[in-house]
Tab-separated table of C-alpha atoms and ligand atoms in Angstrom:
chain	number	residue	atom	x	y	z
Q	1	MET	CA	123.467	126.938	117.779
Q	2	PRO	CA	120.727	128.548	119.318
Q	3	GLY	CA	117.912	126.764	118.172
Q	4	LEU	CA	116.802	123.119	118.178
Q	5	LEU	CA	116.398	120.548	115.324
Q	6	ILE	CA	113.575	118.110	116.036
Q	7	THR	CA	113.272	115.433	113.360
Q	8	PHE	CA	110.217	113.202	112.696
Q	9	GLU	CA	110.943	109.823	111.468
Q	10	GLY	CA	109.237	106.543	110.677
Q	11	GLY	CA	107.793	104.658	108.076
Q	12	GLU	CA	104.735	105.310	105.635
Q	13	GLY	CA	101.463	106.880	106.853
Q	14	ALA	CA	102.670	106.794	110.781
Q	15	GLY	CA	101.462	110.415	111.150
Q	16	LYS	CA	104.587	112.340	111.079
Q	17	THR	CA	103.070	115.183	108.787
Q	18	THR	CA	99.988	115.286	110.888
Q	19	GLN	CA	101.854	115.598	114.140
Q	20	ILE	CA	104.323	118.234	112.578
Q	21	ALA	CA	101.329	120.524	112.017
Q	22	ARG	CA	99.829	120.074	115.454
Q	23	ILE	CA	103.332	120.278	117.722
Q	24	GLY	CA	104.192	123.532	115.531
Q	25	ASP	CA	101.000	124.881	116.511
Q	26	ALA	CA	101.459	123.957	120.022
Q	27	LEU	CA	104.957	125.244	120.223
Q	28	GLU	CA	103.988	128.637	118.700
Q	29	SER	CA	101.079	129.010	121.023
Q	30	GLN	CA	104.059	128.775	123.836
Q	31	GLY	CA	105.583	131.903	122.089
Q	32	LEU	CA	108.065	129.678	120.273
Q	33	SER	CA	109.485	130.500	116.620
Q	34	VAL	CA	108.642	127.606	114.680
Q	35	LEU	CA	109.923	126.453	111.317
Q	36	ARG	CA	108.181	123.488	109.680
Q	37	THR	CA	110.085	121.859	106.772
Q	38	ARG	CA	110.539	118.461	105.159
Q	39	GLU	CA	112.961	116.052	103.444
Q	40	PRO	CA	113.381	115.760	100.789
Q	41	GLY	CA	112.469	119.177	100.084
Q	42	GLY	CA	112.463	122.368	101.995
Q	43	THR	CA	113.862	124.634	99.417
Q	44	PRO	CA	112.897	125.089	95.722
Q	45	SER	CA	115.547	122.996	94.312
Q	46	ALA	CA	115.375	120.468	96.813
Q	47	GLU	CA	111.412	120.086	96.196
Q	48	ALA	CA	112.159	119.419	92.507
Q	49	LEU	CA	114.662	116.949	93.493
Q	50	ARG	CA	111.623	115.374	95.775
Q	51	THR	CA	109.626	115.192	92.729
Q	52	LEU	CA	112.179	113.238	90.734
Q	53	VAL	CA	112.942	110.679	93.504
Q	54	LYS	CA	109.154	110.030	94.242
Q	55	SER	CA	108.335	109.611	90.562
Q	56	PRO	CA	111.401	108.947	88.790
Q	57	PRO	CA	111.194	108.875	84.900
Q	58	SER	CA	113.355	105.709	85.130
Q	59	ALA	CA	114.231	103.689	88.130
Q	60	LEU	CA	116.975	105.135	90.076
Q	61	SER	CA	119.675	102.365	91.731
Q	62	PRO	CA	119.765	102.823	95.533
Q	63	MET	CA	123.009	104.541	95.312
Q	64	ALA	CA	121.782	106.973	92.868
Q	65	GLU	CA	118.637	107.453	95.254
Q	66	ALA	CA	120.996	108.247	97.877
Q	67	LEU	CA	123.042	110.817	96.106
Q	68	VAL	CA	120.123	112.603	95.148
Q	69	PHE	CA	118.969	112.846	98.877
Q	70	ALA	CA	122.337	113.915	99.863
Q	71	ALA	CA	122.077	116.856	97.319
Q	72	ALA	CA	118.492	117.878	98.374
Q	73	ARG	CA	119.892	117.694	101.991
Q	74	ALA	CA	123.034	119.794	101.453
Q	75	ASP	CA	121.006	122.607	99.788
Q	76	HIS	CA	118.072	122.229	102.418
Q	77	VAL	CA	120.644	122.197	105.675
Q	78	ALA	CA	122.843	125.284	104.263
Q	79	ASN	CA	120.076	127.434	103.041
Q	80	VAL	CA	117.196	126.860	105.415
Q	81	ILE	CA	117.955	124.911	108.467
Q	82	LYS	CA	121.186	126.326	109.544
Q	83	PRO	CA	120.199	129.787	109.075
Q	84	ALA	CA	116.971	128.976	111.065
Q	85	LEU	CA	118.825	127.438	113.868
Q	86	ASP	CA	121.144	130.185	114.146
Q	87	LYS	CA	118.119	132.801	114.599
Q	88	GLY	CA	116.848	130.479	117.635
Q	89	PHE	CA	114.056	128.854	115.678
Q	90	VAL	CA	112.548	125.473	116.673
Q	91	VAL	CA	112.908	123.629	113.486
Q	92	LEU	CA	110.527	120.592	112.948
Q	93	CYS	CA	111.906	118.311	109.936
Q	94	ASP	CA	109.340	115.795	108.428
Q	95	ARG	CA	112.034	113.089	107.866
Q	96	PHE	CA	116.049	113.563	107.932
Q	97	ILE	CA	119.072	111.425	108.318
Q	98	ASP	CA	117.356	108.527	109.764
Q	99	SER	CA	115.049	107.967	106.904
Q	100	THR	CA	117.956	107.967	104.562
Q	101	ARG	CA	119.850	105.340	106.998
Q	102	ALA	CA	116.771	103.084	106.847
Q	103	TYR	CA	115.654	103.389	103.204
Q	104	GLN	CA	119.066	103.205	101.780
Q	105	SER	CA	120.722	100.866	103.840
Q	106	ALA	CA	118.047	98.249	105.393
Q	107	GLY	CA	115.837	99.108	102.482
Q	108	GLY	CA	118.171	99.544	99.561
Q	109	GLY	CA	121.301	97.583	100.543
Q	110	LEU	CA	123.847	100.268	100.637
Q	111	ALA	CA	126.731	100.058	102.989
Q	112	MET	CA	126.004	101.990	106.112
Q	113	ASP	CA	129.622	103.727	105.885
Q	114	ASP	CA	128.652	105.145	102.517
Q	115	ILE	CA	125.366	106.331	103.956
Q	116	LEU	CA	127.416	107.945	106.716
Q	117	THR	CA	129.791	109.376	104.619
Q	118	LEU	CA	127.158	111.130	102.627
Q	119	GLU	CA	125.428	112.155	105.722
Q	120	HIS	CA	128.662	113.925	106.815
Q	121	LEU	CA	129.221	115.713	103.308
Q	122	SER	CA	125.539	116.931	103.339
Q	123	CYS	CA	125.250	118.008	106.984
Q	124	GLY	CA	128.596	118.577	108.431
Q	125	ASP	CA	128.348	118.596	112.160
Q	126	LEU	CA	124.818	119.007	112.310
Q	127	LYS	CA	122.726	116.497	114.128
Q	128	PRO	CA	119.248	116.567	115.404
Q	129	ASP	CA	118.799	117.338	119.105
Q	130	LEU	CA	115.856	115.086	119.262
Q	131	THR	CA	114.200	112.593	116.895
Q	132	ILE	CA	110.884	111.332	117.162
Q	133	ILE	CA	110.349	107.924	115.712
Q	134	PHE	CA	106.877	106.831	114.947
Q	135	ASP	CA	106.333	103.126	115.241
Q	136	GLN	CA	103.163	101.068	114.363
Q	137	PRO	CA	102.576	97.758	112.421
Q	138	ILE	CA	103.303	98.438	108.862
Q	139	GLU	CA	100.057	97.239	107.403
Q	140	ASP	CA	98.548	99.958	109.510
Q	141	GLY	CA	100.649	102.800	108.138
Q	142	LEU	CA	100.231	101.433	104.508
Q	143	ALA	CA	96.691	101.287	104.985
Q	144	ARG	CA	96.569	104.803	106.453
Q	145	ALA	CA	98.649	106.203	103.576
Q	146	HIS	CA	96.531	104.317	100.878
Q	147	GLN	CA	93.308	105.914	102.395
Q	148	ARG	CA	94.960	109.416	102.004
Q	149	GLY	CA	95.662	108.865	98.181
Q	150	PRO	CA	97.623	107.280	95.293
Q	151	GLN	CA	100.969	105.405	96.218
Q	152	ASP	CA	104.363	106.717	95.542
Q	153	SER	CA	107.338	104.822	94.498
Q	154	PHE	CA	108.077	104.162	98.098
Q	155	GLU	CA	104.879	103.139	99.326
Q	156	ALA	CA	104.446	100.612	96.373
Q	157	ARG	CA	107.555	98.355	97.559
Q	158	ASP	CA	106.612	95.162	99.443
Q	159	LEU	CA	105.910	94.330	102.678
Q	160	ALA	CA	109.090	92.769	103.501
Q	161	TYR	CA	110.815	95.893	102.548
Q	162	HIS	CA	108.551	97.875	105.115
Q	163	GLN	CA	109.199	95.334	107.593
Q	164	ARG	CA	113.061	95.976	107.195
Q	165	LEU	CA	112.529	99.921	107.666
Q	166	ARG	CA	110.383	99.493	110.583
Q	167	GLN	CA	113.258	97.225	112.319
Q	168	ALA	CA	115.918	99.776	110.961
Q	169	PHE	CA	114.108	102.780	112.663
Q	170	LEU	CA	114.013	100.950	116.033
Q	171	ASP	CA	117.651	99.758	115.857
Q	172	ILE	CA	118.545	103.235	115.221
Q	173	ALA	CA	116.587	104.409	118.357
Q	174	ALA	CA	118.130	101.464	120.405
Q	175	GLN	CA	121.721	102.681	119.142
Q	176	GLU	CA	121.150	106.269	120.220
Q	177	PRO	CA	118.647	106.489	122.912
Q	178	ASP	CA	119.554	110.039	124.202
Q	179	ARG	CA	118.731	111.437	120.449
Q	180	CYS	CA	115.713	109.134	119.705
Q	181	GLN	CA	112.298	108.715	121.236
Q	182	VAL	CA	109.914	105.902	120.153
Q	183	ILE	CA	106.399	106.913	119.965
Q	184	ASP	CA	103.370	104.478	119.412
Q	185	ALA	CA	101.933	106.014	116.384
Q	186	SER	CA	99.012	103.736	116.419
Q	187	LEU	CA	97.414	105.848	119.395
Q	188	GLU	CA	94.826	108.468	118.426
Q	189	VAL	CA	96.185	111.799	117.124
Q	190	ALA	CA	95.625	113.912	120.288
Q	191	ALA	CA	97.202	111.178	122.331
Q	192	VAL	CA	100.278	110.938	119.986
Q	193	SER	CA	100.688	114.857	120.057
Q	194	GLU	CA	100.550	114.595	124.072
Q	195	HIS	CA	103.603	112.104	124.159
Q	196	ILE	CA	105.563	114.033	121.723
Q	197	LEU	CA	105.160	117.193	123.772
Q	198	ALA	CA	105.858	115.583	127.024
Q	199	GLY	CA	109.144	114.216	125.518
Q	200	LEU	CA	110.129	117.532	123.987
Q	201	ARG	CA	109.808	119.519	127.318
Q	202	PRO	CA	113.306	119.090	128.561
Q	203	ALA	CA	114.970	119.836	125.167
Q	204	LEU	CA	113.029	123.096	124.791
Q	205	GLN	CA	114.250	124.154	128.448
Q	206	THR	CA	117.651	124.375	126.938
Q	207	LEU	CA	116.337	127.002	124.395
Q	208	THR	CA	118.007	130.322	124.580
Q	209	PRO	CA	116.108	133.539	124.616
Q	210	GLU	CA	116.530	134.020	121.003
Q	211	GLY	CA	113.802	131.018	120.578
Q	212	GLN	CA	111.157	133.046	122.253
Q	213	ALA	CA	108.979	134.836	119.787
V	1	ATP	N1	97.035	108.644	114.958
V	1	ATP	C1	96.327	108.341	113.956
V	1	ATP	N2	95.187	107.874	114.138
V	1	ATP	C2	94.463	107.532	112.642
V	1	ATP	N3	94.886	108.220	111.578
V	1	ATP	C3	95.886	108.902	111.579
V	1	ATP	C4	96.527	109.340	112.828
V	1	ATP	N4	97.854	110.078	112.348
V	1	ATP	C5	97.732	110.369	110.906
V	1	ATP	N5	96.424	109.660	110.558
V	1	ATP	C6	95.867	109.605	109.210
V	1	ATP	O1	96.741	108.639	108.447
V	1	ATP	C7	97.249	109.273	107.072
V	1	ATP	C8	98.748	109.393	107.177
V	1	ATP	O2	99.199	110.347	107.958
V	1	ATP	P1	100.408	111.345	107.782
V	1	ATP	O3	100.372	111.882	106.315
V	1	ATP	O4	100.390	112.325	108.765
V	1	ATP	O5	101.470	110.159	107.845
V	1	ATP	P2	103.179	110.496	107.320
V	1	ATP	O6	103.885	109.773	108.646
V	1	ATP	O7	103.519	111.847	107.150
V	1	ATP	O8	103.054	109.728	106.108
V	1	ATP	P3	104.025	109.488	104.766
V	1	ATP	O9	105.237	108.777	105.448
V	1	ATP	O10	103.767	108.763	103.750
V	1	ATP	O11	104.528	110.908	104.688
V	1	ATP	C9	96.396	110.553	107.040
V	1	ATP	O12	95.180	110.378	106.368
V	1	ATP	C10	96.171	111.092	108.356
V	1	ATP	O13	95.014	111.840	108.541
V	2	MG	MG1	104.183	112.609	105.523
């Protein structure tokens, strides 16, 4: 596909949403067509599933949660991400497959084979071209998220759970070093943006002319 899919991953309050806005602006000022989107979400139906999974009326089992994420992702990939990549957009996605791997496997205890099956069913052959993994001590991220507003059902889980997530993201980065770049999320906002933009440069050079606005 002519576009680029860049995913932003990592624990709670690490700065993913903050950086998607800034990196999107920086890429647009370079003349690129950018789509900012998020998971779960990105379409009206997937956003409704996001509301459900973040504040479920009754507790969802890890498998039920994984299936909701997969349904939301299938809709998002087919209706938003793939069409944008076809048009040559740089798609910046706030969480994607690695959050499911980390939260539902390391966090929720599901078998990785099952997660990968759901990944294949929801994404087909689509894989991120590049994944930025935001890493910082979990207490710092949770404190940032706490300052931002009330906790959701994920932020409220215990420290051991968040520690497993952090390690899971680092393990994914170690297993797929060509796709994943780990960023020190404890740096100040502008420094994090600079690191990300430097890491994106080689991938941006592969963009075909359709990606230029
Ligand atoms: N590098 C940074 N230094 C200090 N504060 C930051 C930094 N990046 C973001 N913040 C602040 O931390 C809070 C969480 O940031 P943000 O919402 O971008 O994180 P997130 O990774 O998207 O979190 P979540 O996983 O909960 O969606 C916000 O109040 C934001 O302004
Ligand atoms: Mg966010």
